[in-house]
PDB file of C-alpha atoms in Angstrom:
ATOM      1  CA  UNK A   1       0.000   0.000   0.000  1.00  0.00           C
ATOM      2  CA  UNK A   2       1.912   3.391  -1.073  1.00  0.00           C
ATOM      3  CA  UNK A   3       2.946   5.431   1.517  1.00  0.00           C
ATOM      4  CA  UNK A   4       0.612   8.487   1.119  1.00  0.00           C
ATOM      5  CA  UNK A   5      -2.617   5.973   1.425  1.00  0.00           C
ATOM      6  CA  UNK A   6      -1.295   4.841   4.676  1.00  0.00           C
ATOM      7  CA  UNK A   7      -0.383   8.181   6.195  1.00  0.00           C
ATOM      8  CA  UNK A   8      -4.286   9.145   5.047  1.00  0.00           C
ATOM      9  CA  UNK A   9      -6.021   5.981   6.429  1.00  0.00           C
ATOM     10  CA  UNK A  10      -3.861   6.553   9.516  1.00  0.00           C
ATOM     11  CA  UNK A  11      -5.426  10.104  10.058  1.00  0.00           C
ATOM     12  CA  UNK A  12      -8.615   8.780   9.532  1.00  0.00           C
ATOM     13  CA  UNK A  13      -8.358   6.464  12.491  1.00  0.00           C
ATOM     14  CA  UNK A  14      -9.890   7.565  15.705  1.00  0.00           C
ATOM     15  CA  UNK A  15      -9.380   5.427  18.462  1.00  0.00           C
ATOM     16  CA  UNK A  16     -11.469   7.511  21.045  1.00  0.00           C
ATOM     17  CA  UNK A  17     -14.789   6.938  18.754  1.00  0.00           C
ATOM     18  CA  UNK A  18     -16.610   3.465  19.259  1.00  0.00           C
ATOM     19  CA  UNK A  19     -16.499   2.112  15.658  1.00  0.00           C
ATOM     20  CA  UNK A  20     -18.939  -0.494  14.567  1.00  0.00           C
ATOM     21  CA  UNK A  21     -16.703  -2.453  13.112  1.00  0.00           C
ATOM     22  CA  UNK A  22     -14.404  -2.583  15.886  1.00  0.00           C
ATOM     23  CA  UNK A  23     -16.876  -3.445  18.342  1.00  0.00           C
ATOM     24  CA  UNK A  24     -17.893  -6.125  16.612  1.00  0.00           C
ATOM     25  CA  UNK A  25     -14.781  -7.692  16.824  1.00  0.00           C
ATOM     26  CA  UNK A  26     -14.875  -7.400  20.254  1.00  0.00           C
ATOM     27  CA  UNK A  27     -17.901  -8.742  20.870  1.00  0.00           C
ATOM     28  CA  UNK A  28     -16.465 -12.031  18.756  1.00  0.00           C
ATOM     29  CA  UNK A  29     -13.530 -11.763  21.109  1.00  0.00           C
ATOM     30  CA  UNK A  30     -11.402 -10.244  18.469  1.00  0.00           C
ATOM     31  CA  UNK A  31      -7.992  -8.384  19.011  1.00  0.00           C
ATOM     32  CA  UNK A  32      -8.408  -5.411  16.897  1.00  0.00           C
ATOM     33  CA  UNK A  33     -10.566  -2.925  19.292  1.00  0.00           C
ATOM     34  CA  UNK A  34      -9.751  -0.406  21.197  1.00  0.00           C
ATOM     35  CA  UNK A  35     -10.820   1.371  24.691  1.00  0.00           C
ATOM     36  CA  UNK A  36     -13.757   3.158  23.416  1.00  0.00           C
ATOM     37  CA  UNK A  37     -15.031  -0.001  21.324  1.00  0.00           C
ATOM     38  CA  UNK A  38     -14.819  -2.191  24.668  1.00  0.00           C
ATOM     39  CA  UNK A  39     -17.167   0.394  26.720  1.00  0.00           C
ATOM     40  CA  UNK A  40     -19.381   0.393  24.081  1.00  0.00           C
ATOM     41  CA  UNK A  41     -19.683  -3.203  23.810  1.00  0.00           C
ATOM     42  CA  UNK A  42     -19.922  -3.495  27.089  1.00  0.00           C
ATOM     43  CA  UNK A  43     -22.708  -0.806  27.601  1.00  0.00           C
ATOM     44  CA  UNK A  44     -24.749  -2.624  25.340  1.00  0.00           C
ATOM     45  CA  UNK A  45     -23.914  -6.311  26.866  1.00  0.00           C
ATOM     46  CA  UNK A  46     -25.157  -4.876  30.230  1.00  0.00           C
ATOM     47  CA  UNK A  47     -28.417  -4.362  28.160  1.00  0.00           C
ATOM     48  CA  UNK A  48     -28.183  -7.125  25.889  1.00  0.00           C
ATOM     49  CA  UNK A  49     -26.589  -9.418  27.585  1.00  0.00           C
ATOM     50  CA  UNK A  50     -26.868 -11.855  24.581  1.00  0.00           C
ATOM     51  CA  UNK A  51     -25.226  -9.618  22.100  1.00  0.00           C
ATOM     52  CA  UNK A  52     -22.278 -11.860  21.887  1.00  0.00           C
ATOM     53  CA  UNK A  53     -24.461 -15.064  20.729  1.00  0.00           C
ATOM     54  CA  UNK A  54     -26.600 -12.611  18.341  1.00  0.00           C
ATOM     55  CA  UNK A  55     -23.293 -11.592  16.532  1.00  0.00           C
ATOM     56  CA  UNK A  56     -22.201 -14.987  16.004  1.00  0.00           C
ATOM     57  CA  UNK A  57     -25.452 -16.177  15.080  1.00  0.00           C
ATOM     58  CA  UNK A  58     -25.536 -12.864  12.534  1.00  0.00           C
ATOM     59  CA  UNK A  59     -21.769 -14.466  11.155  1.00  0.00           C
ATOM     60  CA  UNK A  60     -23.352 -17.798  10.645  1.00  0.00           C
ATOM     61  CA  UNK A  61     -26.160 -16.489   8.573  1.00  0.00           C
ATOM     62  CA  UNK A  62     -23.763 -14.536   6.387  1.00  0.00           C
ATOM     63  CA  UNK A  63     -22.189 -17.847   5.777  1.00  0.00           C
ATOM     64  CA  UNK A  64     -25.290 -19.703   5.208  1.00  0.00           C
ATOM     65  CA  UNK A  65     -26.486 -17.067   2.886  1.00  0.00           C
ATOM     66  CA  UNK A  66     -23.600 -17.329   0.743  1.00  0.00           C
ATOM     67  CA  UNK A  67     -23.590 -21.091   0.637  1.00  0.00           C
ATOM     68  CA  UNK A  68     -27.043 -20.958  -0.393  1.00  0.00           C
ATOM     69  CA  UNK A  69     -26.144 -18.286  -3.196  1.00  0.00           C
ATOM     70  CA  UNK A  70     -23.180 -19.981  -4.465  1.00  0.00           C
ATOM     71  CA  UNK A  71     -24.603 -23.336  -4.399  1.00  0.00           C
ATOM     72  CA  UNK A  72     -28.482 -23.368  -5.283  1.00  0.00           C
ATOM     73  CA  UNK A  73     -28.699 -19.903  -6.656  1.00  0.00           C
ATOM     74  CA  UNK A  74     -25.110 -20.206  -8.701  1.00  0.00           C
ATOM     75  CA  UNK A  75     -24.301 -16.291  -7.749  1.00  0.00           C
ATOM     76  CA  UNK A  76     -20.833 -16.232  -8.732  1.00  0.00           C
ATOM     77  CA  UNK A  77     -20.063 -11.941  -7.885  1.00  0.00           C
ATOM     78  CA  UNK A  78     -21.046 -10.731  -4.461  1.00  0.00           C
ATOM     79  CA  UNK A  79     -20.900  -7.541  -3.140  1.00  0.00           C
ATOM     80  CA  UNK A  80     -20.250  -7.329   0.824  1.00  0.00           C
ATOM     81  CA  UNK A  81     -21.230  -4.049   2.218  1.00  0.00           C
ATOM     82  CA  UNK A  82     -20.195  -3.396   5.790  1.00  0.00           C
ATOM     83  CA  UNK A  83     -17.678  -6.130   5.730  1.00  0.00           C
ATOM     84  CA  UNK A  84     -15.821  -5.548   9.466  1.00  0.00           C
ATOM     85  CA  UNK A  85     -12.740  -6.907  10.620  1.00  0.00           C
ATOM     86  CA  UNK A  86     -11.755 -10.326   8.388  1.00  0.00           C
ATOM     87  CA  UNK A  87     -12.767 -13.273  10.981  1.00  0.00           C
ATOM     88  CA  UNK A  88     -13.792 -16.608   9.976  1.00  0.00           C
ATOM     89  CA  UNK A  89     -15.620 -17.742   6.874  1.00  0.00           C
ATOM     90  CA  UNK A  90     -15.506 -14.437   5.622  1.00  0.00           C
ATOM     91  CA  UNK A  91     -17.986 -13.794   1.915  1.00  0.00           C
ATOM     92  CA  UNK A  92     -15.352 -14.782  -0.271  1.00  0.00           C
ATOM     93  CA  UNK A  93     -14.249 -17.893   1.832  1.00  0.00           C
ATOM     94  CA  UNK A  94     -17.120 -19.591   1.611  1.00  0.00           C
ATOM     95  CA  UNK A  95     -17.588 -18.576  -2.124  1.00  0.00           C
ATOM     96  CA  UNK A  96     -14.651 -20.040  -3.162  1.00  0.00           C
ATOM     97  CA  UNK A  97     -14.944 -23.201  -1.598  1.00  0.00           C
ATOM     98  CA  UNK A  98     -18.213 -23.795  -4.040  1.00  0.00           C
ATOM     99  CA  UNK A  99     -16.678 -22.181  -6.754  1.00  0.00           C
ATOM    100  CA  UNK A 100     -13.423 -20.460  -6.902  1.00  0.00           C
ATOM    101  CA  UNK A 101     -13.707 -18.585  -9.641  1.00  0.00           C
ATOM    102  CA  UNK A 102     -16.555 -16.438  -7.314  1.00  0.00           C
ATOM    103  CA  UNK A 103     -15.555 -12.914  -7.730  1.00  0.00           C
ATOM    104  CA  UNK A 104     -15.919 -10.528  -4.448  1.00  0.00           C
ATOM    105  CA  UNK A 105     -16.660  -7.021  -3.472  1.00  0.00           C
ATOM    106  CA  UNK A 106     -15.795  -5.500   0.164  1.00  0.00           C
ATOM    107  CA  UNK A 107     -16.527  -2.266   1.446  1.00  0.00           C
ATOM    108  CA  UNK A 108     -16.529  -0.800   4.725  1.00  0.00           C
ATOM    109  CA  UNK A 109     -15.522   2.678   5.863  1.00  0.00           C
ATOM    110  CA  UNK A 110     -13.606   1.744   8.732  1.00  0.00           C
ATOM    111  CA  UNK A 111      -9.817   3.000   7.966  1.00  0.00           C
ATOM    112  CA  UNK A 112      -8.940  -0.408  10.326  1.00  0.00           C
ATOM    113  CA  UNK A 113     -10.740  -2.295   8.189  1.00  0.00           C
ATOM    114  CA  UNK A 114      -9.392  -1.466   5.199  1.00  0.00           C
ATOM    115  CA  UNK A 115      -5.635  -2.014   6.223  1.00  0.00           C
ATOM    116  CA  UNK A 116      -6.728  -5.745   7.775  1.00  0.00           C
ATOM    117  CA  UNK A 117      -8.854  -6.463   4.620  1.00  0.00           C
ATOM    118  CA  UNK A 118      -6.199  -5.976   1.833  1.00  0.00           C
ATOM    119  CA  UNK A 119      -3.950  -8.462   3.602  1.00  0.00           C
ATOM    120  CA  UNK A 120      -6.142 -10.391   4.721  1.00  0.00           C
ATOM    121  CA  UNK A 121      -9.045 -11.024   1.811  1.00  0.00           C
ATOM    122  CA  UNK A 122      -7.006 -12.942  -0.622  1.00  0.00           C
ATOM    123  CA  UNK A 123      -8.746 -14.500  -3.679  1.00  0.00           C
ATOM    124  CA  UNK A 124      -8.699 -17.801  -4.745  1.00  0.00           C
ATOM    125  CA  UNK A 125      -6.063 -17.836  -8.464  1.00  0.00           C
ATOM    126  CA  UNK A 126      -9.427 -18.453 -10.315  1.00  0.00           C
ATOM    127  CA  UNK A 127     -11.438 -15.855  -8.606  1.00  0.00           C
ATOM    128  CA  UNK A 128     -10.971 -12.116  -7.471  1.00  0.00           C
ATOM    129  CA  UNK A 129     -11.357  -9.986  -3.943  1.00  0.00           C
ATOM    130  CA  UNK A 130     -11.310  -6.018  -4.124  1.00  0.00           C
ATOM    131  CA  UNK A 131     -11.862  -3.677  -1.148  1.00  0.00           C
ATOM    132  CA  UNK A 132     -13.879  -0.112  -1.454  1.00  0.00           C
ATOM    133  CA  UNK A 133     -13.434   1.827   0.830  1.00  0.00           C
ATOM    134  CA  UNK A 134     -16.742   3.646   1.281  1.00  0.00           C
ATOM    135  CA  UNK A 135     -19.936   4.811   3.294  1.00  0.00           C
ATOM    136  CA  UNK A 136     -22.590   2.552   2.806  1.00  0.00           C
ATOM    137  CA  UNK A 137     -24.410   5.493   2.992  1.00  0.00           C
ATOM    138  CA  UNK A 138     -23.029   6.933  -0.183  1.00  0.00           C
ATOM    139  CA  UNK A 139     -23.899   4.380  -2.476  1.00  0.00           C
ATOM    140  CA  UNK A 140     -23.250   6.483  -5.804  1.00  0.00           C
ATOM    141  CA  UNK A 141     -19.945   6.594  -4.535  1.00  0.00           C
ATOM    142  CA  UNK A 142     -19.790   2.838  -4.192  1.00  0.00           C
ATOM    143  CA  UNK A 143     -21.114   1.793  -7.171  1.00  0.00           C
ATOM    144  CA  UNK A 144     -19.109   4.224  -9.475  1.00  0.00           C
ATOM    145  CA  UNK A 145     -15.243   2.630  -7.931  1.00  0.00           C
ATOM    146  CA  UNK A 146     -13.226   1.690 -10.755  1.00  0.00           C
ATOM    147  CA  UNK A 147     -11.438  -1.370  -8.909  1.00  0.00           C
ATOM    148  CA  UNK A 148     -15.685  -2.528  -8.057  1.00  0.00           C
ATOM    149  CA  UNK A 149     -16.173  -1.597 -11.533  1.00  0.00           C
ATOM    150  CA  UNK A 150     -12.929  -4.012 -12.485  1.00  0.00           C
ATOM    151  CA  UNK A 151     -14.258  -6.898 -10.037  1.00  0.00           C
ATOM    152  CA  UNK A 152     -17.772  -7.214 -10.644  1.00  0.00           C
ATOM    153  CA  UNK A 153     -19.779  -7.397 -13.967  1.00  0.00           C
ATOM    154  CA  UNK A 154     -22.810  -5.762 -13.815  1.00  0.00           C
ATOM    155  CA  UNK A 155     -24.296  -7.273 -16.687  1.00  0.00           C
ATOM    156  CA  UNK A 156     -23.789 -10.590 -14.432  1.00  0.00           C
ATOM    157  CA  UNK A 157     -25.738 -11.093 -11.295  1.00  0.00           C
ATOM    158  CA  UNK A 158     -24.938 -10.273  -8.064  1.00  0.00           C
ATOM    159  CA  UNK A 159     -25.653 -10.389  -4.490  1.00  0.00           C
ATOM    160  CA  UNK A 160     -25.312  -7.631  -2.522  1.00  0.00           C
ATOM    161  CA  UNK A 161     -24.786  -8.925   0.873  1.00  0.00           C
ATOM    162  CA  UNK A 162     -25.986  -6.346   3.759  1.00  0.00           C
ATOM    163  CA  UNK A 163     -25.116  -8.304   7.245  1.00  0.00           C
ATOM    164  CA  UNK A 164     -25.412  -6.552  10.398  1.00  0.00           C
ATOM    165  CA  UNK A 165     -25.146  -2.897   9.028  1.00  0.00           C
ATOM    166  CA  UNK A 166     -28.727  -1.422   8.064  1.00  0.00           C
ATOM    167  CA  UNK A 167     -29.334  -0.667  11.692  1.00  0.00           C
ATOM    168  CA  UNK A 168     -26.223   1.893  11.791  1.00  0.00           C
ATOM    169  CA  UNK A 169     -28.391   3.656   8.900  1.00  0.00           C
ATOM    170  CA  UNK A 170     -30.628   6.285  10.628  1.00  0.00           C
ATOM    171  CA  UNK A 171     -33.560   7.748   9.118  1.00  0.00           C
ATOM    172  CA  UNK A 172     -32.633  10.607   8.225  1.00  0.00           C
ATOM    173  CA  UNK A 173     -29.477   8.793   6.116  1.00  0.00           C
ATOM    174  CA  UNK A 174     -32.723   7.340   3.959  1.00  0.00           C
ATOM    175  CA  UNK A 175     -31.753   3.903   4.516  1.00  0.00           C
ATOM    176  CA  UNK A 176     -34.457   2.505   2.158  1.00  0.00           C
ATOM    177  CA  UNK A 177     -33.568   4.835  -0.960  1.00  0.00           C
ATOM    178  CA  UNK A 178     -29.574   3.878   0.161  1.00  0.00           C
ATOM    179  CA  UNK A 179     -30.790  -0.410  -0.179  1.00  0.00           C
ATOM    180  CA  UNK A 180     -33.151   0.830  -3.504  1.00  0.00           C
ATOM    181  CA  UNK A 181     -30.152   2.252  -5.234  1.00  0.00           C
ATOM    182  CA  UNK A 182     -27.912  -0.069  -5.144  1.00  0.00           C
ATOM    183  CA  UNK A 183     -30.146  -2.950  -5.895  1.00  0.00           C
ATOM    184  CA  UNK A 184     -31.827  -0.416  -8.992  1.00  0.00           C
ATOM    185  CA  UNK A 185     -27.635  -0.831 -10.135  1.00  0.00           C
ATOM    186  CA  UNK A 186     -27.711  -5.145 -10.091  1.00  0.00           C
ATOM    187  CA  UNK A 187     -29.165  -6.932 -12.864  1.00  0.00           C
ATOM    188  CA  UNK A 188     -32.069  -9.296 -12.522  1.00  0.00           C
ATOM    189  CA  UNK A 189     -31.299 -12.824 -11.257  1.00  0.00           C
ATOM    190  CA  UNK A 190     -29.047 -10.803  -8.520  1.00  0.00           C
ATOM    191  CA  UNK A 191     -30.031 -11.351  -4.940  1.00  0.00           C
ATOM    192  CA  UNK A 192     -30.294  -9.126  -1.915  1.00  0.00           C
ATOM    193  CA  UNK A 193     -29.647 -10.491   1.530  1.00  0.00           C
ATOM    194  CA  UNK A 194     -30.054  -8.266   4.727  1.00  0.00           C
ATOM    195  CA  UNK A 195     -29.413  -9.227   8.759  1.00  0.00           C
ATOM    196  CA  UNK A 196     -30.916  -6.021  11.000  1.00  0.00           C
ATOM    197  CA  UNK A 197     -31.212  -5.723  14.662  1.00  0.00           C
ATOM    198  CA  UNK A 198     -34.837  -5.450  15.694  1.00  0.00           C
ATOM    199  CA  UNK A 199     -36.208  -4.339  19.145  1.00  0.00           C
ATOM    200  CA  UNK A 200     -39.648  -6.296  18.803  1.00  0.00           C
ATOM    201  CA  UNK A 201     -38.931  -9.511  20.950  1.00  0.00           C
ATOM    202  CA  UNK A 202     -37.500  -7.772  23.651  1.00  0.00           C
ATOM    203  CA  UNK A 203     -39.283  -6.938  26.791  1.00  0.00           C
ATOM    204  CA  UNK A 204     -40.001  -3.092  27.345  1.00  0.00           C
ATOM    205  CA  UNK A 205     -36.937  -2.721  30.046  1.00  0.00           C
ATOM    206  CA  UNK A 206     -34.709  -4.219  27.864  1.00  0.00           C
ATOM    207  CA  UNK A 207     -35.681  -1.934  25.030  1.00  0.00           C
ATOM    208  CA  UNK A 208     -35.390   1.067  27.622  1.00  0.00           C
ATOM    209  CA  UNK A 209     -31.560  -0.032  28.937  1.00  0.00           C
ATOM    210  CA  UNK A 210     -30.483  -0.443  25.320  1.00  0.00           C
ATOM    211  CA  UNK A 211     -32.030   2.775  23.857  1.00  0.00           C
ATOM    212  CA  UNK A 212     -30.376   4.271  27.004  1.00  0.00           C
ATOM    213  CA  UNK A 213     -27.269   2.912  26.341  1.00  0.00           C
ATOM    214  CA  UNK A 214     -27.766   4.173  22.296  1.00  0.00           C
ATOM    215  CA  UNK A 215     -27.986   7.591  23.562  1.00  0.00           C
ATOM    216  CA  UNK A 216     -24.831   7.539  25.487  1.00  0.00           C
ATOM    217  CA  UNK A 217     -22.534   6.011  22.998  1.00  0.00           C
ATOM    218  CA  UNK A 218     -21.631   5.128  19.713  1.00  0.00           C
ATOM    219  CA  UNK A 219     -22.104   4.284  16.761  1.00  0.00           C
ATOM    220  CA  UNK A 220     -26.139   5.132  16.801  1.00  0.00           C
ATOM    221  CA  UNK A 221     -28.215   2.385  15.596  1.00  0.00           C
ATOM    222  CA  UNK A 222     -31.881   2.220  14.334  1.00  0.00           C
ATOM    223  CA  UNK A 223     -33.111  -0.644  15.339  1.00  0.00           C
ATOM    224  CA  UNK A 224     -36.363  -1.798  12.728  1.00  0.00           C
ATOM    225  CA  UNK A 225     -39.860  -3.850  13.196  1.00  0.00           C
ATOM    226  CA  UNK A 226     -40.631  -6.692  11.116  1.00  0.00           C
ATOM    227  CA  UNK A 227     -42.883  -4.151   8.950  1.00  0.00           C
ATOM    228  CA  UNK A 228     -39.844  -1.721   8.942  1.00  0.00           C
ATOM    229  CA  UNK A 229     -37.489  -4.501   7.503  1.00  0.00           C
ATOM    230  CA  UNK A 230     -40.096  -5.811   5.074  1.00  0.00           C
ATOM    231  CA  UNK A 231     -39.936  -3.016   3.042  1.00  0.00           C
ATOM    232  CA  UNK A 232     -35.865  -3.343   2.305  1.00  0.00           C
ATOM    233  CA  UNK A 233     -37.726  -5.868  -0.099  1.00  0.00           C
ATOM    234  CA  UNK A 234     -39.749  -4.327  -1.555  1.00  0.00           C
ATOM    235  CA  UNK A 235     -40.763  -5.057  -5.804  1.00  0.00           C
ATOM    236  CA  UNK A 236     -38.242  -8.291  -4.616  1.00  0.00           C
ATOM    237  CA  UNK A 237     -39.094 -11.978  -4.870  1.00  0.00           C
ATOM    238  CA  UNK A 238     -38.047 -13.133  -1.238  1.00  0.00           C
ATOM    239  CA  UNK A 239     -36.800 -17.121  -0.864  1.00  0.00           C
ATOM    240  CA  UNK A 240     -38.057 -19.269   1.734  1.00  0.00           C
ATOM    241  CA  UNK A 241     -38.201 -18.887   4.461  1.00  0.00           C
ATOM    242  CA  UNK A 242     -38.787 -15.756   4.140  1.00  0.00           C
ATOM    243  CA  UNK A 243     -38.497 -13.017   7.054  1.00  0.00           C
ATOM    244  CA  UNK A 244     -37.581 -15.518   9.933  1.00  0.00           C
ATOM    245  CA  UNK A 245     -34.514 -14.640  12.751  1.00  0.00           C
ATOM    246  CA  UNK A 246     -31.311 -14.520  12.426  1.00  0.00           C
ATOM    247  CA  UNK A 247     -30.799 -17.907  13.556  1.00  0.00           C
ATOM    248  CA  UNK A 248     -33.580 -19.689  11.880  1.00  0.00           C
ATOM    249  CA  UNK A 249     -32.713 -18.792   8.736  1.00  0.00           C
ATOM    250  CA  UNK A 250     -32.154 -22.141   6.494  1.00  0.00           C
ATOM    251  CA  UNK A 251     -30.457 -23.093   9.834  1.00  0.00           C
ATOM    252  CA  UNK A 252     -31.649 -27.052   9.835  1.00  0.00           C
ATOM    253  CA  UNK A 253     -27.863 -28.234   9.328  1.00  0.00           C
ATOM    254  CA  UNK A 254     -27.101 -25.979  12.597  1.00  0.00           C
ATOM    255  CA  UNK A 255     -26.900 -27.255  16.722  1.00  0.00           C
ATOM    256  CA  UNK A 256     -30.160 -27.614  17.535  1.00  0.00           C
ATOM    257  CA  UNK A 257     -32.543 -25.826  19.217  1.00  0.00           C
ATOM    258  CA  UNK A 258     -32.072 -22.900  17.886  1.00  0.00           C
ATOM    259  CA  UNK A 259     -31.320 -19.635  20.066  1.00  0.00           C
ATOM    260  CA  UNK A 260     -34.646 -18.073  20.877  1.00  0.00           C
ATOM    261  CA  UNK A 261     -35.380 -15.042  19.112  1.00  0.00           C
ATOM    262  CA  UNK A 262     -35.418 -12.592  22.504  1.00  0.00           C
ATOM    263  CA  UNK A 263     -31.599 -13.896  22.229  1.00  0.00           C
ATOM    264  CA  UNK A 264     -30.992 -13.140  18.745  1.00  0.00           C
ATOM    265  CA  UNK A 265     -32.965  -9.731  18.256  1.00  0.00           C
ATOM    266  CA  UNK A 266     -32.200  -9.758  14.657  1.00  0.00           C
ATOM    267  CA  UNK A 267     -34.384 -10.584  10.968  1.00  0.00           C
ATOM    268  CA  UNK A 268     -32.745 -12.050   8.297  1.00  0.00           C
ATOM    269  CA  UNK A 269     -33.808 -12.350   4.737  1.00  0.00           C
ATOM    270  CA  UNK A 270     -32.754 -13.129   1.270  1.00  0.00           C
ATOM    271  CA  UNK A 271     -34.777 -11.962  -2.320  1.00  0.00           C
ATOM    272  CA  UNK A 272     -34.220 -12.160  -5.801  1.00  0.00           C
ATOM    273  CA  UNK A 273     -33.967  -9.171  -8.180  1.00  0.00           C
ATOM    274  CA  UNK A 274     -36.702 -10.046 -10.426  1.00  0.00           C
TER     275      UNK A 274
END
């Protein structure tokens, strides 16, 4: 990485801010966190005391989502928005195991991130990895970067894979014209999956610790109802099961039972671009 792009993702990085990211490699008992992200994560544990389970529950879906694009779907470009910290069975991983001439898409805005990614995300000889590094919220911005351009074929369908991030898009950052955008840019036979935290299993003191700990801290998230995260899918053709939780989705191969869904706090889904 040239010298200048260092020196600017190095100003960039502000340890004192909780970044999502970050935090969520702490709560997967990651390395690369700092202070701030460990009293964040804790702040919400103290609310949620499940959070740990629910983000490793959220990493299995992304990996049962991709097996079940790369295998029954035969999705061979995917586009991983919000990527985080490289940890197990990351997109292109389990991609390339089914076929490795799967061609991947990070992006994430976390200046960590991208630093751990291009080491990290190697592609298969056959295949390809790139990483953006971009605002989910600025999806123009995403969509227009010549190495994403290089990578992906947008003539070709792809799955744009939103895990665990729509909840850090407030309202007021649109987050349904931000999803409708990008999936207005992929071709039909592409696929859309989306994880998002939801507040609607949990009892109301639960819901009042964690919005208390939301104001506090950071990042902000925006928790969404079942009705809320519906409409991410909107004009879409969604696969069965549908809208289930996190850890129900196509989850028969998994330990059973299942972690309840007051544990998890989190939908999942999966549609086709029609």
């Amino acid at each position: 990485m040239p010298g200048t792009e260092q020196e600017s993702i190095a100003s960039r990085l502000d340890t004192t801010v909780a970044h999502a990211a970050r935090r969520y490699d702490y709560w997967l008992g990651g390395k690369d966190n700092f202070a701030a992200d460990r009293e964040s994560g804790d702040a919400v544990a103290a609310a949620f005391p499940t959070i740990r389970l629910a983000v490793r529950e959220n990493r299995s879906f992304l990996r049962r989502a991709v097996r079940f694009l790369a295998e029954e779907a035969s999705i061979r470009q995917f586009l991983d928005v919000g990527t985080g910290l490289p940890t197990a069975n990351n997109t292109h991983q389990v991609a390339q195991a089914i076929a490795p001439g799967s061609r991947i898409a990070y992006v994430d805005n976390d200046p960590m991130v991208l630093v751990h990614a291009r080491a990290l995300l190697t592609s298969t000889p056959e295949g390809a990895t790139t990483y953006v590094d971009a605002d989910l919220r600025e999806p123009a911005k995403i969509l227009g970067d010549p190495e994403l351009r290089q990578t992906l074929d947008f003539e070709q369908p792809v799955a744009l894979m939103l895990v665990a991030v729509m909840h850090f898009i407030l309202d007021e950052d649109d987050p349904y014209a931000v999803v409708g955008e990008l999936v207005e840019a992929l071709p039909p036979g592409s696929y859309l999956a989306v994880a998002q935290a939801t507040y609607d299993p949990l009892p109301p003191a639960t819901v009042a610790a964690l919005e208390a700990a939301n104001a506090r801290g950071n990042p902000k998230s925006r928790p969404r109802s079942r009705a809320e995260f519906a409409r991410f899918f909107d004009g879409l053709e969604l696969v069965t099961p549908g809208i289930v939780s996190v850890a129900e989705w196509r989850a028969e191969d998994e330990p059973q039972p299942r972690p309840s869904f007051e544990d998890i706090s989190g939908y999942a889904a999966v549609a086709r671009v029609p």
